[in-house]
């Protein structure tokens, strides 16, 4: 186990370095000059050149990369060109909304998807199964922005139950926090639940064909106990994998949802950074996202140990 | 009956009473929530020419002079001023009682330091300091400017509303080198901003400056008494137009500074929303690259200008007739210097003449690269229509779509289009930018030192110098008209007409918005729910 953790930890460094190099080079190859964006429309070429020099963009790419890498190795992601704030502070500022959306969405998704998937598997081929799978196709196919606008129109504009946009910090009260998260999280949960319900159904269905299920049935175990204690427990590994990937995706920035609901999260920050060519911010966010994927994957792998005692690292 | 209260109970009761008072005060706060036209990223108004940073500056800083609704420059922080008959010596006295947000009085030293920093960045400021012999304090509240040569546009410079505005900051802040951004946001304006109120990309919170002493005159444009009637203004950053509309309809925000033409129809017919005409229209212009073929050839350049059909282009871009107006003047139609002396340029297509000129120019048929900013909905239809019009004249047009960040980078390139350069692009200006020859950035004729496109027109530079020297309005109008004729004759730019976007507020809730180059938050009242 310790060996596994050490191996995975060591493997993380080259992954992050490769990501850093690729993102750094891609950004420099993409047209668009942050200095020109900072200077404003009425600025002349001399002003832009001055700002380029101040940002260090007139140095060679190698010099810029070495400088940045040195900073990163010291745990410093640099300063945003535009906001003049530490990239780490900006990410920290945007992390709470993103983590809130991710956490509430995942809880909702699991609460909806796993029971529906189990139910569909238990009635495989039946009307209920066809209905749940049909609904999941619909949930998966409707684009997030369509679902989002429909939710806003109904629950916010027509019924006036929930706010149409914005994020309330949890420190300002759990009630307002949940009210503001309700629509974006339900919108996302519809899509993720559709996916996870299908995976759950497939995994549980497969488990139901195994010998131990037949044995359990022969012993006269109740159908529900058999479904939950035996089939679902054995189908947990693929379900956990998909949930883990969903979590990483949600933290990695749900840009459309954050835009529709004006949530000041990491997705919005990424879009802003890219549009304004804020190099240090883009590089910092990308590294952070890569780290999130690595950590979430590690946690998923570790969860296998709990879910399936046969697995050993 | 005597009531015995222990010290602990008295303390608890007092705290409760205090808490209740505080809660009552907090709930009585009037908060105006508004969606600005773009995100505020840079807070130093001397660092960038971005309009949103200028607007932020107008909230927390004050200016020596300001432009009123009619375009006249009026004293703002200045109490009295005078100029010698030859426009060489200007003296100023500050209003009594001016204070910065930290409580320190505004002194002439603060003013001198602020103007010095501003003048290192602003074009007009640079010209002013080049012409200046000295600027010196005359006591704690007065200062004097002495010029080597007549300088008639001192008030235009000190009261200019377009970026970069000469905002007055404390000396310790203004002493920051002009190539370094300021860290402290302390002004003497009608609102304050604390660092913790700046949440980039989310919201910016401005609080009423209770120590601000407004001028006695009623507010007019950027001038007059800046009386604040709300306790707090929150700039809420909402990017998606539909989200903006929903938030306004739901009462989650009180106003949208600008409504894109796509949202106009829905809002006009909605009884919860009122559209207000606050900001003046601004011109769209084509800028040509004078350094590379074919527009380094005057005949080809003129042919391209004769292809322009303002009505068709504006209809495609702005859609609604009430929001656009064809106008051949380089200055904003109806503004002080607008003139109908536009020579050959009418803004209407003259294809036959254009084809003839193009043939005479010896144009070799190489593609003309017209840049189209795909992510700028306020601009991105104009290049497509202009491309078609140029084709009708005989140009081989290559409309290249990029994002705005790429366009603004690429326009600084002087290379041939096939090597990453460009031939033409279209942009938009605030009305106040285009209302005077000294504030309109693209009116340059000094080649490489000038605006993108780099035209070489010494006559234009000479006329601008002449304009700067005089304070006489009639003479200025005459020179401005001559500038217009030179600009059009040499294709420094081609006006495409004017467009604007209205401001949207919740009906019956917001009053007192002032017509001005920027949406202003003094004089604004918000009716709160009973």
Short mmCIF file of C-alpha atoms in Angstrom, two decimals, chain A residues 31-33 36-48 50-51 54 81-85 90 93-94 149 152 156-157 162-166 169 259-262 264 268 272 275-277, chain B residues 39-42 47-50 121 178-179 181-183 199-202 236-240 242-243 246-247 249-250 252 375 403-406 408-409 411 427-429 441 448-452:
data_model
loop_
_atom_site.label_atom_id
_atom_site.label_comp_id
_atom_site.label_asym_id
_atom_site.label_seq_id
_atom_site.Cartn_x
_atom_site.Cartn_y
_atom_site.Cartn_z
CA UNK A 31 -1.98 34.60 -31.13
CA UNK A 32 -3.08 37.33 -28.76
CA UNK A 33 -1.02 39.58 -26.57
CA UNK A 36 -2.47 44.70 -25.81
CA UNK A 37 -5.51 43.61 -23.83
CA UNK A 38 -4.27 45.36 -20.68
CA UNK A 39 -3.39 48.58 -22.48
CA UNK A 40 -6.94 49.18 -23.72
CA UNK A 41 -8.28 50.21 -27.10
CA UNK A 42 -6.93 53.73 -27.24
CA UNK A 43 -3.38 52.73 -26.33
CA UNK A 44 -0.66 53.01 -28.93
CA UNK A 45 2.06 50.53 -29.90
CA UNK A 46 4.61 52.15 -27.57
CA UNK A 47 2.32 51.68 -24.55
CA UNK A 48 1.81 48.04 -25.47
CA UNK A 50 6.16 49.09 -22.44
CA UNK A 51 3.64 46.78 -20.78
CA UNK A 54 7.09 45.05 -17.62
CA UNK A 81 -1.32 39.86 -15.32
CA UNK A 82 -4.73 41.51 -15.02
CA UNK A 83 -5.88 41.21 -11.45
CA UNK A 84 -2.36 41.60 -10.00
CA UNK A 85 -3.29 39.03 -7.38
CA UNK A 90 -7.44 33.80 -7.11
CA UNK A 93 -11.18 32.70 -3.97
CA UNK A 94 -12.96 30.73 -6.71
CA UNK A 149 -32.62 28.05 -19.01
CA UNK A 152 -34.60 29.30 -14.55
CA UNK A 156 -37.18 31.39 -10.94
CA UNK A 157 -39.11 33.49 -13.44
CA UNK A 162 -35.28 30.38 -6.41
CA UNK A 163 -32.79 33.04 -7.53
CA UNK A 164 -31.87 32.98 -11.19
CA UNK A 165 -28.18 33.66 -10.72
CA UNK A 166 -25.34 34.25 -8.33
CA UNK A 169 -20.97 32.06 0.41
CA UNK A 259 -21.96 31.17 -17.09
CA UNK A 260 -25.72 30.62 -17.12
CA UNK A 261 -26.01 30.94 -13.34
CA UNK A 262 -23.23 33.54 -12.95
CA UNK A 264 -17.88 32.95 -9.80
CA UNK A 268 -15.52 31.28 -15.22
CA UNK A 272 -11.75 34.96 -18.43
CA UNK A 275 -9.97 35.39 -23.33
CA UNK A 276 -7.57 37.93 -21.88
CA UNK A 277 -4.47 35.76 -22.40
CA UNK B 39 -15.56 43.09 -15.91
CA UNK B 40 -13.30 45.37 -13.90
CA UNK B 41 -9.85 43.84 -13.97
CA UNK B 42 -7.43 46.73 -13.70
CA UNK B 47 -2.47 52.27 -16.44
CA UNK B 48 -5.10 51.33 -19.02
CA UNK B 49 -7.40 53.09 -21.46
CA UNK B 50 -10.18 50.56 -20.76
CA UNK B 121 0.76 58.28 -19.99
CA UNK B 178 3.73 55.77 -14.07
CA UNK B 179 4.85 52.37 -15.35
CA UNK B 181 0.28 50.07 -11.07
CA UNK B 182 -1.00 51.67 -7.89
CA UNK B 183 -1.95 49.48 -4.94
CA UNK B 199 -13.84 40.55 -5.85
CA UNK B 200 -12.60 40.37 -9.44
CA UNK B 201 -14.87 38.56 -11.84
CA UNK B 202 -17.70 38.48 -9.30
CA UNK B 236 -22.41 42.52 -10.39
CA UNK B 237 -20.46 40.82 -13.15
CA UNK B 238 -22.88 38.85 -15.34
CA UNK B 239 -21.54 37.86 -18.73
CA UNK B 240 -24.41 36.03 -20.35
CA UNK B 242 -29.91 36.07 -20.96
CA UNK B 243 -28.67 35.78 -17.37
CA UNK B 246 -33.37 37.19 -16.02
CA UNK B 247 -31.64 38.87 -13.10
CA UNK B 249 -36.69 40.76 -14.45
CA UNK B 250 -36.39 38.93 -11.13
CA UNK B 252 -31.90 40.44 -8.41
CA UNK B 375 -16.19 37.25 -30.05
CA UNK B 403 -11.01 36.76 -31.28
CA UNK B 404 -10.66 40.36 -30.06
CA UNK B 405 -7.47 39.59 -28.12
CA UNK B 406 -5.86 38.36 -31.32
CA UNK B 408 -5.66 43.88 -30.94
CA UNK B 409 -2.34 42.06 -31.04
CA UNK B 411 -3.19 45.26 -35.51
CA UNK B 427 -13.69 49.34 -34.31
CA UNK B 428 -16.03 51.38 -32.11
CA UNK B 429 -15.42 54.55 -30.08
CA UNK B 441 -6.97 58.58 -30.63
CA UNK B 448 5.13 54.91 -36.88
CA UNK B 449 4.59 57.02 -33.75
CA UNK B 450 0.85 57.26 -34.39
CA UNK B 451 -2.19 55.01 -34.15
CA UNK B 452 -2.45 51.58 -35.80
#
